[in-house]
mmCIF file of C-alpha atoms and ligand atoms in Angstrom:
data_model
loop_
_atom_site.group_PDB
_atom_site.id
_atom_site.type_symbol
_atom_site.label_atom_id
_atom_site.label_comp_id
_atom_site.label_asym_id
_atom_site.label_seq_id
_atom_site.Cartn_x
_atom_site.Cartn_y
_atom_site.Cartn_z
ATOM 1 C CA MET A 1 10.057 8.770 -20.159
ATOM 2 C CA LYS A 2 7.995 11.856 -20.994
ATOM 3 C CA LEU A 3 4.299 11.732 -20.125
ATOM 4 C CA THR A 4 3.746 15.485 -19.721
ATOM 5 C CA GLY A 5 0.350 16.602 -20.998
ATOM 6 C CA ARG A 6 -1.034 13.059 -21.323
ATOM 7 C CA HIS A 7 -4.459 11.998 -20.062
ATOM 8 C CA PHE A 8 -4.813 8.933 -17.868
ATOM 9 C CA LEU A 9 -8.136 7.414 -18.933
ATOM 10 C CA LYS A 10 -7.510 3.672 -19.270
ATOM 11 C CA LEU A 11 -4.456 1.433 -19.339
ATOM 12 C CA MET A 12 -5.128 0.441 -22.941
ATOM 13 C CA ASP A 13 -3.740 3.879 -23.857
ATOM 14 C CA TYR A 14 -0.383 3.165 -22.163
ATOM 15 C CA THR A 15 2.510 0.911 -23.180
ATOM 16 C CA PRO A 16 3.843 -1.673 -20.718
ATOM 17 C CA GLU A 17 6.995 0.463 -20.343
ATOM 18 C CA GLU A 18 4.953 3.540 -19.468
ATOM 19 C CA ILE A 19 2.904 1.590 -16.907
ATOM 20 C CA LEU A 20 6.053 0.192 -15.292
ATOM 21 C CA TYR A 21 7.570 3.675 -15.270
ATOM 22 C CA LEU A 22 4.564 5.031 -13.327
ATOM 23 C CA ILE A 23 4.779 2.154 -10.829
ATOM 24 C CA ASP A 24 8.502 2.802 -10.308
ATOM 25 C CA LEU A 25 7.911 6.530 -9.939
ATOM 26 C CA ALA A 26 5.237 5.800 -7.306
ATOM 27 C CA ALA A 27 7.645 3.549 -5.405
ATOM 28 C CA LYS A 28 10.231 6.369 -5.395
ATOM 29 C CA LEU A 29 7.694 8.960 -4.249
ATOM 30 C CA LYS A 30 6.541 6.594 -1.508
ATOM 31 C CA GLN A 31 10.068 6.125 -0.244
ATOM 32 C CA GLU A 32 10.714 9.846 -0.390
ATOM 33 C CA LYS A 33 7.598 10.586 1.644
ATOM 34 C CA LYS A 34 8.511 7.946 4.247
ATOM 35 C CA GLN A 35 11.921 9.591 4.576
ATOM 36 C CA GLY A 36 10.244 12.927 5.217
ATOM 37 C CA VAL A 37 11.574 14.600 2.071
ATOM 38 C CA SER A 38 9.401 17.550 1.051
ATOM 39 C CA GLN A 39 7.718 17.210 -2.342
ATOM 40 C CA LEU A 40 6.037 20.601 -2.215
ATOM 41 C CA ALA A 41 8.167 22.216 -4.901
ATOM 42 C CA LYS A 42 7.392 19.581 -7.517
ATOM 43 C CA LEU A 43 4.057 21.070 -8.676
ATOM 44 C CA GLN A 44 3.905 24.156 -6.466
ATOM 45 C CA GLY A 45 0.989 26.496 -7.150
ATOM 46 C CA LYS A 46 -0.913 24.344 -9.643
ATOM 47 C CA ASN A 47 -4.677 23.811 -9.281
ATOM 48 C CA ILE A 48 -6.674 20.668 -9.927
ATOM 49 C CA ALA A 49 -10.414 19.923 -10.021
ATOM 50 C CA LEU A 50 -11.811 16.713 -8.561
ATOM 51 C CA ILE A 51 -15.179 15.787 -10.040
ATOM 52 C CA PHE A 52 -17.016 13.017 -8.223
ATOM 53 C CA GLU A 53 -20.368 11.964 -9.658
ATOM 54 C CA LYS A 54 -20.138 8.845 -7.465
ATOM 55 C CA THR A 55 -19.003 8.716 -3.842
ATOM 56 C CA SER A 56 -15.445 7.869 -2.739
ATOM 57 C CA THR A 57 -13.159 7.530 0.257
ATOM 58 C CA ARG A 58 -9.810 6.304 -1.121
ATOM 59 C CA THR A 59 -9.727 7.990 -4.506
ATOM 60 C CA ARG A 60 -10.775 11.398 -3.283
ATOM 61 C CA CYS A 61 -8.409 11.333 -0.299
ATOM 62 C CA SER A 62 -5.575 10.069 -2.487
ATOM 63 C CA PHE A 63 -5.970 12.880 -4.999
ATOM 64 C CA GLU A 64 -6.239 15.483 -2.248
ATOM 65 C CA VAL A 65 -3.313 14.282 -0.128
ATOM 66 C CA ALA A 66 -1.106 13.652 -3.156
ATOM 67 C CA ALA A 67 -1.938 17.081 -4.603
ATOM 68 C CA HIS A 68 -1.204 18.821 -1.305
ATOM 69 C CA ASP A 69 2.067 16.903 -0.904
ATOM 70 C CA LEU A 70 3.068 18.187 -4.355
ATOM 71 C CA GLY A 71 2.206 21.793 -3.515
ATOM 72 C CA MET A 72 -1.074 21.935 -5.435
ATOM 73 C CA HIS A 73 -4.529 23.256 -4.548
ATOM 74 C CA THR A 74 -7.679 21.176 -5.022
ATOM 75 C CA THR A 75 -11.325 21.984 -5.720
ATOM 76 C CA TYR A 76 -13.744 19.169 -4.943
ATOM 77 C CA LEU A 77 -17.003 18.955 -6.900
ATOM 78 C CA ALA A 78 -19.286 16.542 -5.056
ATOM 79 C CA PRO A 79 -21.920 14.281 -6.651
ATOM 80 C CA SER A 80 -24.751 16.583 -7.803
ATOM 81 C CA ALA A 81 -22.856 19.706 -6.677
ATOM 82 C CA SER A 82 -22.111 21.006 -10.166
ATOM 83 C CA GLN A 83 -24.003 21.703 -13.385
ATOM 84 C CA ILE A 84 -22.259 18.824 -15.183
ATOM 85 C CA GLY A 85 -24.530 16.892 -17.491
ATOM 86 C CA LYS A 86 -27.691 18.444 -16.063
ATOM 87 C CA LYS A 87 -27.451 22.091 -17.090
ATOM 88 C CA GLU A 88 -24.137 22.036 -18.920
ATOM 89 C CA SER A 89 -22.720 19.544 -21.404
ATOM 90 C CA ILE A 90 -19.502 17.667 -20.743
ATOM 91 C CA ALA A 91 -17.798 19.500 -23.610
ATOM 92 C CA ASP A 92 -18.738 22.924 -22.203
ATOM 93 C CA THR A 93 -17.761 21.919 -18.662
ATOM 94 C CA ALA A 94 -14.411 20.666 -19.935
ATOM 95 C CA ARG A 95 -13.679 23.944 -21.714
ATOM 96 C CA VAL A 96 -14.581 25.977 -18.623
ATOM 97 C CA LEU A 97 -12.570 23.894 -16.159
ATOM 98 C CA GLY A 98 -9.668 23.679 -18.603
ATOM 99 C CA ARG A 99 -9.349 27.481 -18.420
ATOM 100 C CA MET A 100 -8.998 27.426 -14.632
ATOM 101 C CA PHE A 101 -7.285 24.199 -13.691
ATOM 102 C CA ASP A 102 -4.042 22.460 -14.613
ATOM 103 C CA GLY A 103 -5.600 18.990 -14.365
ATOM 104 C CA ILE A 104 -9.010 17.382 -13.851
ATOM 105 C CA GLU A 105 -9.961 14.144 -12.118
ATOM 106 C CA TYR A 106 -13.305 12.603 -13.048
ATOM 107 C CA ARG A 107 -15.216 9.774 -11.334
ATOM 108 C CA GLY A 108 -18.567 8.836 -12.784
ATOM 109 C CA PHE A 109 -20.574 6.620 -15.050
ATOM 110 C CA GLU A 110 -19.786 5.803 -18.694
ATOM 111 C CA GLN A 111 -16.192 5.787 -19.950
ATOM 112 C CA GLU A 112 -17.447 7.934 -22.860
ATOM 113 C CA ILE A 113 -17.941 10.831 -20.437
ATOM 114 C CA VAL A 114 -14.353 10.923 -19.227
ATOM 115 C CA GLU A 115 -13.126 10.500 -22.819
ATOM 116 C CA GLU A 116 -15.297 13.457 -23.873
ATOM 117 C CA LEU A 117 -14.014 15.545 -20.981
ATOM 118 C CA ALA A 118 -10.450 14.768 -22.051
ATOM 119 C CA LYS A 119 -11.189 15.659 -25.655
ATOM 120 C CA TYR A 120 -12.222 19.215 -24.764
ATOM 121 C CA ALA A 121 -10.371 20.088 -21.546
ATOM 122 C CA GLY A 122 -6.990 21.052 -22.981
ATOM 123 C CA VAL A 123 -5.344 19.877 -19.737
ATOM 124 C CA PRO A 124 -4.643 16.331 -18.454
ATOM 125 C CA VAL A 125 -7.756 14.418 -17.357
ATOM 126 C CA TRP A 126 -7.453 11.452 -14.976
ATOM 127 C CA ASN A 127 -10.066 8.711 -14.688
ATOM 128 C CA GLY A 128 -10.948 8.180 -11.023
ATOM 129 C CA LEU A 129 -13.337 5.292 -11.915
ATOM 130 C CA THR A 130 -15.991 4.753 -14.549
ATOM 131 C CA ASN A 131 -18.378 1.841 -15.053
ATOM 132 C CA GLU A 132 -15.858 0.285 -17.423
ATOM 133 C CA PHE A 133 -12.412 1.050 -15.966
ATOM 134 C CA HIS A 134 -10.544 2.000 -12.776
ATOM 135 C CA PRO A 135 -7.001 2.704 -14.004
ATOM 136 C CA THR A 136 -5.531 4.477 -10.960
ATOM 137 C CA GLN A 137 -6.545 1.456 -8.866
ATOM 138 C CA MET A 138 -4.500 -0.710 -11.246
ATOM 139 C CA LEU A 139 -1.262 1.131 -10.550
ATOM 140 C CA ALA A 140 -1.813 0.778 -6.803
ATOM 141 C CA ASP A 141 -2.564 -2.920 -7.182
ATOM 142 C CA MET A 142 0.534 -3.545 -9.279
ATOM 143 C CA LEU A 143 2.741 -1.642 -6.833
ATOM 144 C CA THR A 144 1.279 -3.754 -4.017
ATOM 145 C CA ILE A 145 1.893 -7.020 -5.899
ATOM 146 C CA GLN A 146 5.446 -5.915 -6.683
ATOM 147 C CA GLU A 147 6.053 -5.128 -3.000
ATOM 148 C CA HIS A 148 4.652 -8.432 -1.726
ATOM 149 C CA LEU A 149 5.697 -10.880 -4.433
ATOM 150 C CA GLY A 150 8.790 -9.091 -5.758
ATOM 151 C CA ARG A 151 7.670 -9.357 -9.387
ATOM 152 C CA LEU A 152 4.815 -8.721 -11.809
ATOM 153 C CA LYS A 153 5.657 -10.699 -14.950
ATOM 154 C CA GLY A 154 4.409 -14.269 -14.689
ATOM 155 C CA VAL A 155 2.247 -13.624 -11.626
ATOM 156 C CA LYS A 156 -1.013 -15.592 -11.640
ATOM 157 C CA LEU A 157 -3.937 -13.376 -10.643
ATOM 158 C CA VAL A 158 -7.384 -14.893 -10.177
ATOM 159 C CA TYR A 159 -10.306 -12.487 -10.055
ATOM 160 C CA MET A 160 -13.495 -13.898 -8.522
ATOM 161 C CA GLY A 161 -16.987 -12.378 -8.660
ATOM 162 C CA ASP A 162 -18.363 -9.727 -10.993
ATOM 163 C CA ALA A 163 -15.713 -9.716 -13.741
ATOM 164 C CA ARG A 164 -17.708 -7.709 -16.311
ATOM 165 C CA TYR A 165 -17.388 -4.349 -14.575
ATOM 166 C CA ASN A 166 -14.620 -1.789 -13.929
ATOM 167 C CA MET A 167 -12.395 -3.967 -11.736
ATOM 168 C CA GLY A 168 -12.578 -7.200 -13.760
ATOM 169 C CA ASN A 169 -12.032 -5.322 -17.027
ATOM 170 C CA SER A 170 -9.143 -3.268 -15.708
ATOM 171 C CA LEU A 171 -7.331 -6.180 -14.098
ATOM 172 C CA MET A 172 -7.617 -8.239 -17.276
ATOM 173 C CA VAL A 173 -6.146 -5.388 -19.358
ATOM 174 C CA THR A 174 -3.365 -4.689 -16.848
ATOM 175 C CA CYS A 175 -2.345 -8.334 -16.534
ATOM 176 C CA ALA A 176 -2.298 -8.701 -20.325
ATOM 177 C CA LYS A 177 -0.150 -5.562 -20.658
ATOM 178 C CA LEU A 178 2.365 -6.728 -18.075
ATOM 179 C CA GLY A 179 2.764 -10.384 -19.058
ATOM 180 C CA MET A 180 0.766 -11.752 -16.141
ATOM 181 C CA HIS A 181 -1.657 -14.697 -16.063
ATOM 182 C CA PHE A 182 -5.226 -13.482 -15.558
ATOM 183 C CA THR A 183 -8.178 -15.710 -14.767
ATOM 184 C CA ALA A 184 -11.759 -14.525 -14.390
ATOM 185 C CA CYS A 185 -13.280 -17.167 -12.136
ATOM 186 C CA THR A 186 -17.032 -16.631 -12.064
ATOM 187 C CA SER A 187 -20.364 -17.628 -13.560
ATOM 188 C CA LYS A 188 -20.306 -17.200 -17.348
ATOM 189 C CA ASN A 189 -22.894 -14.404 -17.037
ATOM 190 C CA TYR A 190 -20.196 -12.314 -15.335
ATOM 191 C CA PHE A 191 -17.302 -12.854 -17.741
ATOM 192 C CA PRO A 192 -15.871 -9.661 -19.286
ATOM 193 C CA GLU A 193 -17.218 -8.681 -22.727
ATOM 194 C CA ALA A 194 -16.011 -10.914 -25.571
ATOM 195 C CA GLU A 195 -14.461 -8.023 -27.503
ATOM 196 C CA LEU A 196 -12.320 -6.919 -24.565
ATOM 197 C CA VAL A 197 -11.351 -10.528 -23.855
ATOM 198 C CA SER A 198 -10.106 -11.009 -27.401
ATOM 199 C CA TYR A 199 -8.189 -7.698 -27.275
ATOM 200 C CA CYS A 200 -6.500 -8.879 -24.081
ATOM 201 C CA GLU A 201 -5.786 -12.358 -25.451
ATOM 202 C CA LYS A 202 -3.941 -10.833 -28.386
ATOM 203 C CA LEU A 203 -2.031 -8.492 -26.108
ATOM 204 C CA ALA A 204 -1.123 -11.305 -23.714
ATOM 205 C CA LYS A 205 0.345 -13.315 -26.592
ATOM 206 C CA GLU A 206 2.835 -10.488 -27.176
ATOM 207 C CA THR A 207 3.747 -10.012 -23.501
ATOM 208 C CA GLY A 208 3.911 -13.660 -22.412
ATOM 209 C CA GLY A 209 0.752 -13.472 -20.332
ATOM 210 C CA THR A 210 -2.472 -15.460 -20.591
ATOM 211 C CA VAL A 211 -6.196 -14.790 -20.226
ATOM 212 C CA THR A 212 -8.462 -17.543 -18.913
ATOM 213 C CA LEU A 213 -12.193 -17.594 -18.225
ATOM 214 C CA SER A 214 -13.341 -20.316 -15.866
ATOM 215 C CA GLU A 215 -16.455 -21.281 -13.933
ATOM 216 C CA ASP A 216 -14.550 -23.845 -11.882
ATOM 217 C CA VAL A 217 -13.118 -22.595 -8.566
ATOM 218 C CA GLU A 218 -10.986 -25.698 -7.885
ATOM 219 C CA THR A 219 -8.953 -25.503 -11.085
ATOM 220 C CA ALA A 220 -8.866 -21.692 -11.324
ATOM 221 C CA ALA A 221 -7.711 -20.947 -7.772
ATOM 222 C CA LYS A 222 -5.027 -23.644 -7.705
ATOM 223 C CA GLY A 223 -1.564 -22.108 -7.524
ATOM 224 C CA ALA A 224 -2.800 -18.514 -7.740
ATOM 225 C CA ASP A 225 -0.387 -15.850 -6.486
ATOM 226 C CA VAL A 226 -3.164 -13.301 -6.064
ATOM 227 C CA ILE A 227 -6.812 -13.927 -5.257
ATOM 228 C CA TYR A 228 -8.746 -10.741 -6.012
ATOM 229 C CA THR A 229 -12.392 -9.805 -5.561
ATOM 230 C CA ASP A 230 -14.669 -6.752 -5.551
ATOM 231 C CA VAL A 231 -18.246 -5.989 -4.522
ATOM 232 C CA TRP A 232 -20.998 -7.879 -6.354
ATOM 233 C CA VAL A 233 -23.117 -4.760 -6.806
ATOM 234 C CA SER A 234 -21.264 -1.654 -7.927
ATOM 235 C CA MET A 235 -22.035 2.015 -7.457
ATOM 236 C CA GLY A 236 -24.865 3.132 -9.696
ATOM 237 C CA GLU A 237 -26.453 -0.334 -9.973
ATOM 238 C CA PRO A 238 -29.993 -0.803 -8.613
ATOM 239 C CA GLU A 239 -30.555 -2.517 -5.252
ATOM 240 C CA GLU A 240 -32.824 -5.083 -6.902
ATOM 241 C CA VAL A 241 -29.867 -6.881 -8.483
ATOM 242 C CA TRP A 242 -28.598 -8.122 -5.087
ATOM 243 C CA GLU A 243 -30.803 -11.215 -5.221
ATOM 244 C CA GLU A 244 -29.495 -12.543 -8.536
ATOM 245 C CA ARG A 245 -25.916 -11.526 -7.691
ATOM 246 C CA ILE A 246 -26.038 -13.510 -4.452
ATOM 247 C CA GLN A 247 -27.500 -16.516 -6.224
ATOM 248 C CA GLU A 248 -24.952 -16.488 -9.015
ATOM 249 C CA LEU A 249 -21.846 -15.212 -7.255
ATOM 250 C CA LEU A 250 -21.977 -16.850 -3.812
ATOM 251 C CA PRO A 251 -20.144 -19.929 -5.216
ATOM 252 C CA TYR A 252 -17.329 -17.483 -6.057
ATOM 253 C CA GLN A 253 -17.025 -15.948 -2.599
ATOM 254 C CA VAL A 254 -13.397 -15.719 -1.464
ATOM 255 C CA ASN A 255 -13.192 -17.837 1.685
ATOM 256 C CA GLN A 256 -10.533 -19.843 3.494
ATOM 257 C CA ARG A 257 -11.062 -22.819 1.185
ATOM 258 C CA VAL A 258 -10.218 -20.672 -1.849
ATOM 259 C CA MET A 259 -7.074 -19.359 -0.155
ATOM 260 C CA GLU A 260 -6.040 -22.920 0.707
ATOM 261 C CA LEU A 261 -6.621 -24.042 -2.874
ATOM 262 C CA ALA A 262 -4.352 -21.221 -4.012
ATOM 263 C CA GLY A 263 -1.578 -22.117 -1.591
ATOM 264 C CA GLU A 264 0.603 -20.402 1.001
ATOM 265 C CA GLN A 265 2.195 -17.970 -1.454
ATOM 266 C CA ALA A 266 -1.143 -16.349 -2.325
ATOM 267 C CA VAL A 267 -2.104 -12.872 -1.191
ATOM 268 C CA PHE A 268 -5.669 -11.604 -0.959
ATOM 269 C CA MET A 269 -6.547 -8.304 -2.648
ATOM 270 C CA HIS A 270 -9.658 -6.107 -2.861
ATOM 271 C CA CYS A 271 -9.973 -2.531 -4.120
ATOM 272 C CA LEU A 272 -12.322 -1.750 -1.189
ATOM 273 C CA PRO A 273 -14.848 -0.929 0.134
ATOM 274 C CA ALA A 274 -15.674 -4.573 1.020
ATOM 275 C CA TYR A 275 -18.669 -6.380 2.529
ATOM 276 C CA HIS A 276 -17.041 -8.846 4.909
ATOM 277 C CA ASP A 277 -19.099 -8.312 8.074
ATOM 278 C CA LEU A 278 -22.224 -6.623 9.410
ATOM 279 C CA LYS A 279 -20.594 -3.312 10.245
ATOM 280 C CA THR A 280 -21.995 -1.539 7.176
ATOM 281 C CA GLU A 281 -25.522 -0.365 6.433
ATOM 282 C CA VAL A 282 -25.640 -2.240 3.124
ATOM 283 C CA GLY A 283 -24.139 -5.365 4.697
ATOM 284 C CA ARG A 284 -26.847 -5.359 7.391
ATOM 285 C CA LYS A 285 -29.668 -4.764 4.869
ATOM 286 C CA VAL A 286 -28.476 -7.677 2.730
ATOM 287 C CA TYR A 287 -28.250 -9.859 5.856
ATOM 288 C CA GLU A 288 -31.804 -8.974 6.930
ATOM 289 C CA LYS A 289 -33.154 -9.806 3.478
ATOM 290 C CA PHE A 290 -31.059 -12.815 2.460
ATOM 291 C CA GLY A 291 -29.486 -14.093 5.690
ATOM 292 C CA ILE A 292 -25.891 -13.869 4.406
ATOM 293 C CA ALA A 293 -23.466 -12.041 6.684
ATOM 294 C CA GLU A 294 -20.332 -12.127 4.513
ATOM 295 C CA LEU A 295 -20.565 -11.414 0.813
ATOM 296 C CA GLU A 296 -17.708 -11.345 -1.708
ATOM 297 C CA VAL A 297 -15.108 -12.198 0.958
ATOM 298 C CA THR A 298 -15.308 -13.770 4.402
ATOM 299 C CA ASP A 299 -14.147 -11.842 7.441
ATOM 300 C CA GLU A 300 -11.556 -14.558 8.102
ATOM 301 C CA VAL A 301 -9.821 -13.958 4.763
ATOM 302 C CA PHE A 302 -10.236 -10.182 4.880
ATOM 303 C CA GLU A 303 -8.640 -9.990 8.330
ATOM 304 C CA GLY A 304 -6.233 -12.870 7.685
ATOM 305 C CA SER A 305 -2.458 -12.730 7.405
ATOM 306 C CA ARG A 306 -2.501 -13.005 3.587
ATOM 307 C CA SER A 307 -4.714 -9.953 3.160
ATOM 308 C CA VAL A 308 -2.852 -6.925 1.765
ATOM 309 C CA VAL A 309 -5.892 -4.689 1.292
ATOM 310 C CA PHE A 310 -4.665 -1.795 3.428
ATOM 311 C CA ASP A 311 -1.286 -1.695 1.660
ATOM 312 C CA GLU A 312 -3.302 -1.493 -1.539
ATOM 313 C CA ALA A 313 -5.350 1.393 -0.127
ATOM 314 C CA GLU A 314 -2.230 3.303 0.927
ATOM 315 C CA ASN A 315 -0.671 2.743 -2.482
ATOM 316 C CA ARG A 316 -3.606 4.528 -4.123
ATOM 317 C CA MET A 317 -2.105 7.775 -2.842
ATOM 318 C CA HIS A 318 1.478 7.123 -3.961
ATOM 319 C CA THR A 319 0.428 5.960 -7.432
ATOM 320 C CA ILE A 320 -2.039 8.814 -7.999
ATOM 321 C CA LYS A 321 0.772 11.160 -7.000
ATOM 322 C CA ALA A 322 2.960 9.547 -9.667
ATOM 323 C CA VAL A 323 0.263 9.982 -12.336
ATOM 324 C CA MET A 324 -0.184 13.665 -11.514
ATOM 325 C CA LEU A 325 3.537 14.351 -11.351
ATOM 326 C CA ALA A 326 4.242 12.548 -14.616
ATOM 327 C CA THR A 327 1.433 14.228 -16.544
ATOM 328 C CA LEU A 328 1.731 17.723 -15.059
ATOM 329 C CA GLY A 329 5.461 17.874 -14.413
ATOM 330 C CA GLU A 330 8.248 18.629 -16.821
ATOM 331 C CA SER A 331 9.696 15.124 -16.979
HETATM 332 N N1 CP B 401 -11.072 1.626 -4.300
HETATM 333 C C1 CP B 401 -11.695 2.813 -4.453
HETATM 334 O O1 CP B 401 -11.749 3.406 -5.529
HETATM 335 O O2 CP B 401 -12.240 3.301 -3.309
HETATM 336 P P1 CP B 401 -13.175 4.587 -3.173
HETATM 337 O O3 CP B 401 -14.491 4.249 -3.863
HETATM 338 O O4 CP B 401 -13.330 4.803 -1.706
HETATM 339 O O5 CP B 401 -12.513 5.739 -3.856
HETATM 340 N N1 NVA B 402 -16.834 -2.063 -8.710
HETATM 341 C C1 NVA B 402 -16.832 -1.076 -7.649
HETATM 342 C C2 NVA B 402 -15.456 -0.552 -7.421
HETATM 343 C C3 NVA B 402 -15.337 0.425 -6.284
HETATM 344 C C4 NVA B 402 -13.938 0.945 -6.098
HETATM 345 C C5 NVA B 402 -17.808 0.037 -8.013
HETATM 346 O O1 NVA B 402 -17.790 0.495 -9.147
HETATM 347 O O2 NVA B 402 -18.590 0.424 -7.145
#
């Protein structure tokens, strides 16, 4: 499988075989690292730029650690620390960075921006999250499901909460690509866009998967292998939307009842960060205003034995390493 020189912008651009190849490569790199085998020679001396127009813990650390493991150097451009978009267009920025770096990671707002960057950079560009998609998270999630359930094809994944943003969209696409059964279980105002749904339905027909939209928790959660959720208010959205999100999405909170409906085989997943207690500033503010201490997931589920969220977080690093190696390496 040759992916050298390719961008990694969204999973719609990749075939199921290519996606599975990247997951397998990540599993190998993970094993290698655990065995203490040096990976420094693999991309020794290359340089990558990490552009973050939104904040990050996992994605930034994953790119940095993975790059260093592979022998590369990193330059981090923090939110508002560069000229991008303010004093210099995306196309100009891309052509400048493309002259200095071997690869560019971009986290920011519209998908159009990362696509534009890729068009002009002349080197591989990796999407570290946009409003619409979070493709590196998908590889980590699939590796985690594979590790815990031993398979991907046929797995029933139920996504609860805000399904019309990066995580809902990306999970629907990924499940459709890999022959999995995806359900968006939420209020109809938070279903993914109709056009993307119909794209995924068509795709799922070819792969043996299914796409379901449901407002009913009882029927949707029943028999799920994976219960997945994400924050109700994403980065870049105004604080004022909390009120309507709580009203509309509280019925879709992942709690013990949902896990019981799913059954003993079900694992709980979340891309993180998560609001499951009052140990965050935002969590406390929401509690003071609305009196709700646990938001998209209860502390009991988050801390429970079926929660695999920290495996997921670790797998961000191994899968991002695989993406960089496959797109920058020789084979
Ligand atoms: N899941 C994820 O992308 O986390 P960060 O925002 O911390 O990078
Ligand atoms: N939907 C979240 C995902 C964070 C990893 C956001 O965009 O903030």
